[in-house]
Short mmCIF file of C-alpha atoms in Angstrom, two decimals:
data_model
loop_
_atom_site.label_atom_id
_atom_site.label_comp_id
_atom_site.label_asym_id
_atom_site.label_seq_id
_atom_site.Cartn_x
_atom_site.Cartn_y
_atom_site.Cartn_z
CA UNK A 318 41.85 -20.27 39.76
CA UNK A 319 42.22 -22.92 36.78
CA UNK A 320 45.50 -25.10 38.70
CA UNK A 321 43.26 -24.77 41.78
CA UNK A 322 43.94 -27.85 43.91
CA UNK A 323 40.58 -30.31 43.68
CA UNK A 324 39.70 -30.91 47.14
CA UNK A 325 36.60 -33.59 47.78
CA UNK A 326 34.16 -34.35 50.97
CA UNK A 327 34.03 -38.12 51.55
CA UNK A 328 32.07 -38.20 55.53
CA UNK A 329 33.45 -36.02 57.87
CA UNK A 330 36.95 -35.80 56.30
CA UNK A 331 38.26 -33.82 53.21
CA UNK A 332 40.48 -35.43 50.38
CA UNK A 333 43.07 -33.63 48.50
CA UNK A 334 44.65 -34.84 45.48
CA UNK A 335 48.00 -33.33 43.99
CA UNK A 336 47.88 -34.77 40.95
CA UNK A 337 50.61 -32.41 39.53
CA UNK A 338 53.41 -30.63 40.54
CA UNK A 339 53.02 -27.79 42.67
CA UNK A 340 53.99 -24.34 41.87
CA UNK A 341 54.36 -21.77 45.33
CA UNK A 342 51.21 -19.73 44.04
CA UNK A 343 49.42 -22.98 43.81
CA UNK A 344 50.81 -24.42 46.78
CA UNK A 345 49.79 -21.16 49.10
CA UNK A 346 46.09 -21.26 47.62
CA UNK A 347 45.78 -24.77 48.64
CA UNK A 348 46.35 -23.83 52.60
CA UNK A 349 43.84 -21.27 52.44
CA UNK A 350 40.78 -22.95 50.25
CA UNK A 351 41.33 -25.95 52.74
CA UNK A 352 41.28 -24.16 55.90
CA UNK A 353 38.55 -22.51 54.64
CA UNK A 354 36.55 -26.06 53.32
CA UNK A 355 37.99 -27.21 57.18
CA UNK A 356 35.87 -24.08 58.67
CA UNK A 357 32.85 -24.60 56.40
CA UNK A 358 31.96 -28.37 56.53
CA UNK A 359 33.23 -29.02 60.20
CA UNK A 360 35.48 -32.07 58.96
CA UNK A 361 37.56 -33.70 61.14
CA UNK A 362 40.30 -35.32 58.94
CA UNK A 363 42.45 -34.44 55.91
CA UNK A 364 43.40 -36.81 53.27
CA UNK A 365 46.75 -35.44 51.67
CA UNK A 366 47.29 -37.55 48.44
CA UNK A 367 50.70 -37.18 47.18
CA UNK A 368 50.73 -39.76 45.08
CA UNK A 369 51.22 -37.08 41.69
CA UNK A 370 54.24 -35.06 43.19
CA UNK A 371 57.58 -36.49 40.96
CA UNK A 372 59.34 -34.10 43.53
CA UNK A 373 59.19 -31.99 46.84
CA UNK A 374 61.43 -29.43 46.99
CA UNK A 375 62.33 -27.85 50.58
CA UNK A 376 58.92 -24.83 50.05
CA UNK A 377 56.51 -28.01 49.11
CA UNK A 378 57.63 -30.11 52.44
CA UNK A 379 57.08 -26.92 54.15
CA UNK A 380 53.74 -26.39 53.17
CA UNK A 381 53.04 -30.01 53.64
CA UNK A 382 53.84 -29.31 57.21
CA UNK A 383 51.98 -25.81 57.25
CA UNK A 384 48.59 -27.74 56.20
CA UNK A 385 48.56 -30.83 58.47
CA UNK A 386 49.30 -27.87 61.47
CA UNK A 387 47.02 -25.67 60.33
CA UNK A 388 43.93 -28.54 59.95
CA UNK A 389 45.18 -29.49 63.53
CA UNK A 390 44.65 -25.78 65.08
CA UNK A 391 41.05 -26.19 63.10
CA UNK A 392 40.48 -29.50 64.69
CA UNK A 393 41.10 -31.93 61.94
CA UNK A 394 43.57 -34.79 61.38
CA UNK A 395 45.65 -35.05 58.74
CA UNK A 396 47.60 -37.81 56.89
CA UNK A 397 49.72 -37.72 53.86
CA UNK A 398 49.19 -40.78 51.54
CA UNK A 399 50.86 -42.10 48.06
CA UNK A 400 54.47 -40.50 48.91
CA UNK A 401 56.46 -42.38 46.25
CA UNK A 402 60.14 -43.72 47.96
CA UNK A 403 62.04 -40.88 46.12
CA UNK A 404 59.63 -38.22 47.55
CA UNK A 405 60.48 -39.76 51.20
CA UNK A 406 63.97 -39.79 50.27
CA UNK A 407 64.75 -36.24 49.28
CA UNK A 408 62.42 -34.85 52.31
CA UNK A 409 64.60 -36.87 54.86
CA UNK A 410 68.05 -35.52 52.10
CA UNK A 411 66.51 -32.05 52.93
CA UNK A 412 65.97 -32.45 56.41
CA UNK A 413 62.12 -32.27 55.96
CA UNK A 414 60.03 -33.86 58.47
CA UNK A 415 56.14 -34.27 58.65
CA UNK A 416 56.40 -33.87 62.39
CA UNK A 417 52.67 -34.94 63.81
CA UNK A 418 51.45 -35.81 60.70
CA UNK A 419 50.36 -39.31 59.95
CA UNK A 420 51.48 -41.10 56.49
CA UNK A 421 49.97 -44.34 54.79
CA UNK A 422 50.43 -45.99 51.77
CA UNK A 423 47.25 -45.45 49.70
CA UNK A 424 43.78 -43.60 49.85
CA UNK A 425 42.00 -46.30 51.50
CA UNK A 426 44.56 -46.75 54.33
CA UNK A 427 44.90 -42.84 54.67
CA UNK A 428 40.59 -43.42 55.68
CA UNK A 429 41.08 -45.86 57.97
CA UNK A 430 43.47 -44.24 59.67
CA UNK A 431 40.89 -41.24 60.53
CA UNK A 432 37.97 -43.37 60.93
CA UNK A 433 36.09 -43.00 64.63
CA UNK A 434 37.65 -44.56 67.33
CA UNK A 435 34.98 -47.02 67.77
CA UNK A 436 36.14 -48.85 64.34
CA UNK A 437 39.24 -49.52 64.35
CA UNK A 438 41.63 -49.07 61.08
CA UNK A 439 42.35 -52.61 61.01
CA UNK A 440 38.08 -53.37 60.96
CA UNK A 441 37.65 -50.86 57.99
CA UNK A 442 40.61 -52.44 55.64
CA UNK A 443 38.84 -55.72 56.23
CA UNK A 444 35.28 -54.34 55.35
CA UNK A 445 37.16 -53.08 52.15
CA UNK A 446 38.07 -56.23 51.53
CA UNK A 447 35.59 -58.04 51.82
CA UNK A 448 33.35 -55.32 49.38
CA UNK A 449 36.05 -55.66 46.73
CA UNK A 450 35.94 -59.66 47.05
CA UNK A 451 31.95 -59.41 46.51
#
């Protein structure tokens, strides 16, 4: 499939970026090629990136929920990163919630979220830092 959603390996957790709008064809091929990457690789965290929706209409919040619950049966974390305000507006306007799902701001904050328990999230931001100030 050409629109097919990119989704990336980065460790033990998967990264998906919806750099476009979603149409419901798109949108239902996504939860099956990731709980099917999920299966493959054995990763244990999802990286949602939302940052190229404009909108998210009632089906699109749904199958944001339908993926992070779906990764969870499967044994993975998820969290949804980049939601732009008037994305988080109009899901809370449609009575859309993200219940269990775990939200950050960016990318990099989405990672440190899911990184092992032994390293915290507030260790890995610094590390980041301190390779971008190199």
């Amino acid at each position: 499939m050409s629109d097919a959603v990119p989704i990336l390996k980065i460790g033990s957790t998967l990264l998906v970026s919806i750099q476009v709008d979603l149409q419901d064809d798109t949108a239902l091929a996504l939860q099956q090629d990731l709980a099917d990457r999920i299966t493959r690789t054995g990763a244990r965290g999802v990286v949602i990136d939302i940052s190229g929706l404009e909108i998210v209409d009632s089906f699109i919040g749904r199958m944001l929920a339908a993926v992070a619950a779906i990764s969870r049966v499967l044994d993975a974390r998820t969290v949804v990163v980049g939601m732009r305000p008037a994305v988080a507006i109009t899901m809370v306007e449609l009575g859309l919630s993200l219940g269990g799902v775990r939200t950050a701001l960016d990318v990099e904050r989405g990672l440190a979220l899911l990184a092992p328990e032994e390293e915290s999230a507030e260790d890995v931001l610094l590390a980041a830092a301190e390779r971008e100030a190199r």
